[in-house]
Amino acid sequence: MNIHEYQAKEIFRRYNVPTPRGYVASSVEEAVQNAQKLGGTLWVVKAQIHAGGRGLGGGVKLARSLDEVKAHAQALLGMNLVTHQTTALGTCVQKIYIEEGVEIANEFYLGMVLDRSQELPVMMASCEGGMEIETIAQSAPEKIIKVSIDPFIGFQSYHGRELAFGLNLPQEETQNFIHCAKALYEAYMHNDASMIEINPLVKTKNGTFIALDAKMSFDDNALFRHPEIVAMRDTSEENPIEREASEYGLSYVKLNGSVGCMVNGAGLAMGTMDIIDYAGGEPANFLDVGGGANANTVAKGFEIILKDPNVKSIFVNIFGGIVRCDRIANGILEATKMVKVDVPVIVRLDGTNAKEAVEILKNANIKNIISATDLSDGAQKAVAAAKGALV
Ligand code: ADP
Ligand code: MG
């Protein structure tokens, strides 16, 4: 789950990660009031959408007067902001964040993710603040300083010093930086974040550090421990089909191909996407209907897959381990009565009672339901069907 910058900054403040003062607004009047509340003579008006790259996309504006705050708020609220991380249609800006303007001396990058190869959280820092870490990793990987942190030991000063030395910070600034990095570590660990990022972390003229941007993502499997983070969820930022699927306990991720996939188990779903690719096609989605698939979940699965107009065939690939294949076959037949399925459905069922399942489907004699003999046969038929070839 992702949250907005203003929400991530609320969390930062709880852990003493230094942030500029700021208030969120949903209307122009509120934006101006916020600027008045902040005082001063320099404000930044920032579009709150889940995508990054807002600065380049025109979603971060400096204002030197309340009139300018007003004009920027008017322009940003309700606009579809396009950045390189949004779709070409952009994301509608519903909230803006009014923040005090900070005099920047230097911009850095500081972030944390889980390093799966090390099996440890890793903190990364770079002098190339403002640039995306993925870009630096490709163009100048030596400019990223990384330290792995064993959670049993926790963040220690030597971790911070290693990063500070790597950034060539003068000694008198090291303590400030370490304080910031330690606070970031606590915010990451205590909230079960999967990613936390300050880009840019800026050094002001007097050598203090402050987080100008804030990004956090959370491990969905740990959200039950954090009701206050769940409360920050902004469903308007999520794909509506993915959201509907999650309400029915289905894991669905929309992709760009034409072969819809309905599979039980995440591993088999990944394998199915690979084999579709291998057969020369492209999967339209990832869909894991879970271990206890029945007629209702299969029907919901069809409904969700068919909401995507790119889908030209559906590959049902279910292994009958916990569920028996004959029950799934009956479930598929029942589901086609509940939902109008007008594309070819290629069914590969294997495992317990697979033979009976094939018989059930054969006897039902429905024209667009086609049995596959095995995994590669199923993938080939599904790809051929998606390309309009007779199966
Ligand atoms: P994004 O990463 O989506 O482009 P940022 O929050 O990083 O958005 O803002 C883009 C740029 O705008 C920053 O790199 C920084 O130079 C400038 N900026 C952002 N917030 C402030 C602020 N409070 N004061 C001064 N400049 C800011
Ligand atoms: Mg940024």
Coordinates of C-alpha atoms in Angstrom, one line a residue, residues 6-375:
Y6 CA 1.8 14.7 3.4
Q7 CA 0.9 11.4 5.2
A8 CA 4.5 10.1 5.0
K9 CA 5.6 13.4 6.5
E10 CA 3.2 13.0 9.4
I11 CA 4.8 9.7 10.1
F12 CA 8.3 11.2 9.7
R13 CA 7.5 13.8 12.4
R14 CA 6.5 11.1 14.8
Y15 CA 10.0 9.7 14.5
N16 CA 11.8 13.0 14.4
V17 CA 12.8 12.9 10.8
P18 CA 13.2 16.6 10.2
T19 CA 10.5 17.9 7.7
P20 CA 9.5 21.4 6.7
R21 CA 6.2 22.6 8.3
G22 CA 3.2 22.1 6.0
Y23 CA -0.6 21.6 5.8
V24 CA -2.7 19.7 3.4
A25 CA -5.6 21.4 1.6
S26 CA -8.5 20.3 -0.6
S27 CA -9.7 23.7 -1.7
V28 CA -8.2 27.0 -2.8
E29 CA -9.4 28.9 0.3
E30 CA -7.9 26.2 2.6
A31 CA -4.6 26.4 0.6
V32 CA -4.4 30.2 1.2
Q33 CA -5.3 29.8 4.9
N34 CA -2.6 27.2 5.3
A35 CA 0.0 29.6 3.8
Q36 CA -1.1 32.3 6.2
K37 CA -0.9 29.9 9.1
L38 CA 2.7 29.0 8.0
G39 CA 3.7 32.6 7.6
G40 CA 7.0 33.6 5.9
T41 CA 7.4 34.7 2.4
L42 CA 8.2 31.5 0.4
W43 CA 5.8 28.6 0.1
V44 CA 5.7 25.5 -2.1
V45 CA 2.4 24.2 -3.4
K46 CA 2.7 20.4 -4.1
A47 CA 0.2 18.1 -5.8
Q48 CA -0.6 15.0 -3.8
I49 CA -0.7 12.0 -6.0
H50 CA 0.9 8.6 -5.5
A51 CA 3.2 9.0 -8.5
G52 CA 6.7 10.6 -8.3
G53 CA 8.2 13.0 -10.8
R54 CA 5.8 15.7 -9.9
G55 CA 8.4 18.4 -10.0
L56 CA 9.2 17.8 -13.7
G57 CA 5.5 17.3 -14.5
G58 CA 4.6 20.7 -13.1
G59 CA 3.0 19.5 -9.9
V60 CA 5.4 21.4 -7.5
K61 CA 5.2 25.2 -7.6
L62 CA 7.1 27.9 -5.7
A63 CA 5.0 30.8 -4.5
R64 CA 6.3 34.2 -3.2
S65 CA 3.0 35.7 -2.3
L66 CA -0.4 34.6 -1.1
D67 CA -1.8 35.5 -4.5
E68 CA 0.7 33.1 -6.1
V69 CA -0.3 30.4 -3.6
K70 CA -3.9 31.0 -4.7
A71 CA -3.1 30.9 -8.4
H72 CA -1.1 27.6 -8.1
A73 CA -3.8 26.0 -5.9
Q74 CA -6.4 26.9 -8.5
A75 CA -4.3 25.5 -11.3
L76 CA -3.3 22.3 -9.5
L77 CA -6.6 21.2 -7.8
G78 CA -8.7 19.1 -10.2
M79 CA -6.0 18.9 -12.9
N80 CA -4.9 15.6 -14.4
L81 CA -1.2 15.6 -13.5
V82 CA 0.9 13.6 -15.9
T83 CA 4.4 12.5 -14.8
H84 CA 6.6 9.7 -16.1
Q85 CA 5.1 7.5 -13.4
T86 CA 1.4 8.0 -14.2
T87 CA -0.5 6.8 -17.3
A88 CA -0.7 9.2 -20.3
L89 CA -4.1 10.4 -18.9
G90 CA -2.5 11.4 -15.6
T91 CA -3.9 11.3 -12.1
C92 CA -6.5 13.8 -10.9
V93 CA -5.1 16.1 -8.1
Q94 CA -7.6 16.1 -5.2
K95 CA -5.3 17.4 -2.5
I96 CA -2.4 19.8 -2.4
Y97 CA 0.2 20.3 0.3
I98 CA 1.3 23.8 1.3
E99 CA 4.7 23.7 2.7
E100 CA 7.3 26.3 3.8
G101 CA 9.9 27.0 1.2
V102 CA 13.4 25.8 2.2
E103 CA 16.7 27.4 1.1
I104 CA 18.6 24.5 -0.4
A105 CA 22.4 24.2 -0.3
N106 CA 22.7 20.5 -1.4
E107 CA 20.3 17.8 -2.4
F108 CA 20.9 14.1 -1.4
Y109 CA 19.1 10.9 -1.6
L110 CA 18.3 8.7 1.4
G111 CA 16.1 5.6 1.4
M112 CA 15.6 2.1 2.6
V113 CA 14.2 -1.1 1.0
L114 CA 14.5 -4.8 1.8
D115 CA 17.5 -6.3 0.0
R116 CA 16.2 -9.8 -0.8
S117 CA 19.6 -11.1 -1.8
Q118 CA 21.2 -10.1 1.5
E119 CA 17.9 -10.9 3.4
L120 CA 18.4 -7.7 5.3
P121 CA 17.0 -4.1 5.1
V122 CA 19.4 -1.9 3.3
M123 CA 19.9 1.9 3.6
M124 CA 21.0 3.8 0.5
A125 CA 22.4 7.3 0.2
S126 CA 23.6 9.3 -2.7
C127 CA 24.9 12.8 -3.5
E128 CA 22.7 12.7 -6.6
G129 CA 19.6 14.0 -4.8
G130 CA 16.5 14.7 -6.9
M131 CA 17.4 12.0 -9.4
E132 CA 15.6 8.7 -9.3
I133 CA 17.6 6.0 -7.5
E134 CA 16.8 3.5 -10.3
T135 CA 18.4 5.9 -12.8
I136 CA 21.5 6.4 -10.7
A137 CA 21.8 2.6 -10.2
Q138 CA 22.0 2.2 -14.0
S139 CA 24.1 5.2 -14.9
A140 CA 26.5 5.6 -12.0
P141 CA 26.0 2.7 -9.4
E142 CA 29.2 3.8 -7.6
K143 CA 27.4 6.9 -6.5
I144 CA 25.1 4.9 -4.3
I145 CA 26.4 4.0 -0.9
K146 CA 24.6 1.1 0.7
V147 CA 24.7 -0.4 4.2
S148 CA 22.8 -3.5 5.3
I149 CA 21.4 -3.3 8.7
D150 CA 20.7 -6.4 10.8
P151 CA 17.4 -5.8 12.6
F152 CA 18.7 -7.7 15.7
I153 CA 21.4 -5.1 16.0
G154 CA 19.4 -2.1 14.8
F155 CA 20.7 1.1 13.4
Q156 CA 24.1 2.0 15.0
S157 CA 26.2 5.1 14.6
Y158 CA 28.8 3.2 12.5
H159 CA 26.1 2.6 9.9
G160 CA 25.4 6.3 9.8
R161 CA 29.1 7.2 9.7
E162 CA 29.7 4.8 6.8
L163 CA 27.0 6.6 4.8
A164 CA 28.2 10.1 5.9
F165 CA 31.8 9.3 4.8
G166 CA 30.5 8.0 1.5
L167 CA 28.7 11.2 0.9
N168 CA 31.9 13.2 1.9
L169 CA 30.1 15.2 4.5
P170 CA 32.3 17.4 6.6
Q171 CA 32.7 16.1 10.1
E172 CA 30.6 18.8 11.8
E173 CA 27.6 17.8 9.7
T174 CA 27.9 14.0 10.4
Q175 CA 25.9 14.0 13.6
N176 CA 23.0 15.8 12.0
F177 CA 23.0 13.3 9.2
I178 CA 23.2 10.3 11.5
H179 CA 20.3 11.5 13.6
C180 CA 18.2 11.8 10.4
A181 CA 19.2 8.3 9.1
K182 CA 18.5 6.7 12.5
A183 CA 15.1 8.3 12.6
L184 CA 14.4 7.1 9.1
Y185 CA 15.4 3.5 10.1
E186 CA 13.0 3.6 13.0
A187 CA 10.1 4.9 10.8
Y188 CA 10.8 2.1 8.3
M189 CA 11.0 -0.7 10.9
H190 CA 8.2 0.3 13.2
N191 CA 5.7 0.6 10.5
D192 CA 6.5 -2.5 8.5
A193 CA 7.4 -0.4 5.5
S194 CA 8.6 -2.1 2.3
M195 CA 10.1 1.2 1.0
I196 CA 10.9 4.6 2.5
E197 CA 12.5 7.3 0.5
I198 CA 13.6 10.9 1.0
N199 CA 14.4 12.4 -2.4
P200 CA 15.7 15.0 -1.9
L201 CA 17.1 15.1 1.6
V202 CA 18.5 18.6 1.6
K203 CA 21.2 20.3 3.5
T204 CA 20.3 23.9 4.3
K205 CA 22.8 26.7 4.4
N206 CA 23.4 26.2 8.2
G207 CA 24.3 22.5 7.7
T208 CA 21.1 20.9 9.0
F209 CA 19.3 18.2 7.1
I210 CA 15.6 18.3 6.2
A211 CA 13.3 15.9 4.2
L212 CA 11.8 17.9 1.3
D213 CA 10.0 14.8 -0.2
A214 CA 8.7 11.7 1.5
K215 CA 7.6 8.4 0.1
M216 CA 6.5 5.3 2.0
S217 CA 5.1 1.9 0.9
F218 CA 3.9 -0.7 3.2
D219 CA 3.9 -4.5 3.3
D220 CA 0.2 -5.4 2.8
N221 CA 0.6 -8.6 4.9
A222 CA 1.6 -6.5 7.9
L223 CA -1.2 -3.9 7.6
F224 CA -3.3 -5.7 10.2
R225 CA -0.8 -4.5 12.8
H226 CA -1.2 -0.8 11.7
P227 CA -4.8 0.4 11.6
E228 CA -3.6 4.0 11.6
I229 CA -1.8 3.3 8.3
V230 CA -4.8 1.5 6.8
A231 CA -6.8 4.7 7.6
M232 CA -4.4 6.6 5.3
R233 CA -5.4 4.4 2.3
D234 CA -6.6 6.5 -0.7
T235 CA -8.6 4.1 -2.8
S236 CA -9.1 6.8 -5.5
E237 CA -5.4 6.2 -6.4
E238 CA -5.9 2.4 -6.9
N239 CA -6.9 0.6 -10.0
P240 CA -10.7 0.1 -9.6
I241 CA -10.6 -3.5 -10.9
E242 CA -7.7 -4.4 -8.6
R243 CA -9.6 -2.9 -5.7
E244 CA -12.8 -4.9 -6.5
A245 CA -10.8 -8.1 -6.8
S246 CA -9.2 -7.6 -3.4
E247 CA -12.6 -7.1 -1.9
Y248 CA -13.4 -10.7 -3.0
G249 CA -10.1 -12.1 -1.8
L250 CA -8.7 -12.4 -5.3
S251 CA -5.2 -11.2 -6.1
Y252 CA -5.5 -9.4 -9.4
V253 CA -2.9 -7.3 -11.2
K254 CA -3.8 -5.8 -14.6
L255 CA -1.2 -6.3 -17.3
N256 CA -1.1 -5.3 -21.0
G257 CA -1.5 -8.5 -23.0
S258 CA -4.6 -10.3 -24.4
V259 CA -4.6 -13.7 -22.6
G260 CA -6.6 -13.5 -19.4
C261 CA -5.3 -15.9 -16.7
M262 CA -7.2 -17.6 -13.9
V263 CA -5.0 -19.6 -11.7
N264 CA -4.9 -21.0 -8.2
G265 CA -1.8 -20.1 -6.2
A266 CA 0.7 -17.2 -6.8
G267 CA 3.5 -19.5 -7.9
L268 CA 1.4 -21.3 -10.5
A269 CA 0.1 -17.9 -11.7
M270 CA 3.6 -16.7 -12.2
G271 CA 4.5 -19.9 -14.1
T272 CA 1.3 -19.5 -16.2
M273 CA 2.3 -16.0 -17.2
D274 CA 5.8 -17.3 -18.2
I275 CA 4.4 -20.1 -20.3
I276 CA 2.0 -17.8 -22.1
D277 CA 5.0 -15.6 -22.9
Y278 CA 6.9 -18.7 -24.1
A279 CA 4.0 -19.7 -26.3
G280 CA 4.3 -16.3 -28.0
G281 CA 1.5 -14.5 -26.3
E282 CA 1.2 -11.9 -23.6
P283 CA -0.8 -12.2 -20.3
A284 CA -3.6 -9.7 -19.7
N285 CA -3.4 -10.1 -16.0
F286 CA -2.1 -12.0 -13.0
L287 CA -5.0 -13.5 -11.1
D288 CA -4.7 -15.8 -8.1
V289 CA -8.1 -17.2 -7.1
G290 CA -6.6 -18.7 -4.0
G291 CA -6.5 -22.3 -2.6
G292 CA -10.3 -22.6 -2.0
A293 CA -11.6 -21.8 -5.5
N294 CA -15.3 -22.5 -6.0
A295 CA -18.1 -21.5 -8.5
N296 CA -18.4 -18.1 -6.9
T297 CA -14.7 -17.2 -6.9
V298 CA -14.4 -18.6 -10.5
A299 CA -17.4 -16.5 -11.6
K300 CA -16.0 -13.4 -9.9
G301 CA -12.7 -14.2 -11.6
F302 CA -14.3 -14.3 -15.0
E303 CA -16.2 -11.1 -14.3
I304 CA -13.0 -9.3 -13.3
I305 CA -10.9 -10.6 -16.2
L306 CA -13.6 -9.6 -18.7
K307 CA -13.7 -6.0 -17.5
D308 CA -10.4 -5.6 -19.4
P309 CA -11.4 -5.0 -23.0
N310 CA -8.0 -6.3 -24.2
V311 CA -8.8 -9.8 -23.1
K312 CA -9.3 -12.1 -26.2
S313 CA -9.1 -15.5 -24.5
I314 CA -8.9 -16.9 -21.0
F315 CA -6.6 -19.6 -19.8
V316 CA -7.9 -21.3 -16.7
N317 CA -5.0 -23.2 -15.2
I318 CA -6.0 -24.8 -11.9
F319 CA -4.2 -27.5 -9.9
G320 CA -6.6 -29.7 -7.9
G321 CA -4.7 -30.1 -4.7
I322 CA -6.9 -28.7 -1.9
V323 CA -9.8 -28.4 -4.3
R324 CA -10.8 -31.3 -6.5
C325 CA -10.8 -30.8 -10.3
D326 CA -14.3 -32.1 -10.8
R327 CA -15.6 -29.5 -8.4
I328 CA -13.7 -26.8 -10.3
A329 CA -15.1 -28.1 -13.6
N330 CA -18.6 -27.8 -12.3
G331 CA -17.8 -24.5 -10.8
I332 CA -16.6 -23.3 -14.3
L333 CA -19.9 -24.4 -15.8
E334 CA -21.9 -22.8 -13.1
A335 CA -19.9 -19.6 -13.4
T336 CA -20.6 -19.4 -17.2
K337 CA -24.3 -19.3 -16.3
M338 CA -23.7 -16.4 -13.8
V339 CA -21.4 -14.4 -16.1
K340 CA -21.6 -14.0 -19.9
V341 CA -18.2 -15.3 -21.1
D342 CA -17.9 -14.6 -24.8
V343 CA -14.3 -15.3 -25.4
P344 CA -12.7 -18.8 -25.8
V345 CA -11.9 -20.3 -22.4
I346 CA -9.1 -22.9 -22.4
V347 CA -9.2 -25.0 -19.3
R348 CA -6.2 -27.0 -18.0
L349 CA -7.1 -28.9 -14.8
D350 CA -4.6 -31.3 -13.2
G351 CA -4.4 -33.1 -9.9
T352 CA -7.1 -34.9 -8.0
N353 CA -10.0 -36.1 -10.2
A354 CA -8.6 -34.4 -13.4
K355 CA -10.1 -37.1 -15.7
E356 CA -13.6 -36.7 -14.3
A357 CA -13.2 -32.9 -14.8
V358 CA -12.4 -33.4 -18.5
E359 CA -15.4 -35.6 -18.9
I360 CA -17.7 -33.0 -17.2
L361 CA -16.5 -30.3 -19.5
K362 CA -16.8 -32.5 -22.6
N363 CA -20.3 -33.6 -21.7
A364 CA -21.4 -30.0 -21.1
N365 CA -20.5 -29.4 -24.8
I366 CA -20.1 -25.6 -24.5
K367 CA -18.6 -24.3 -27.7
N368 CA -16.1 -21.8 -26.2
I369 CA -14.9 -24.0 -23.4
I370 CA -11.9 -26.0 -24.6
S371 CA -10.0 -28.6 -22.6
A372 CA -6.2 -28.7 -22.7
T373 CA -4.3 -31.9 -22.3
D374 CA -1.4 -30.2 -20.4
L375 CA 0.2 -26.9 -19.5

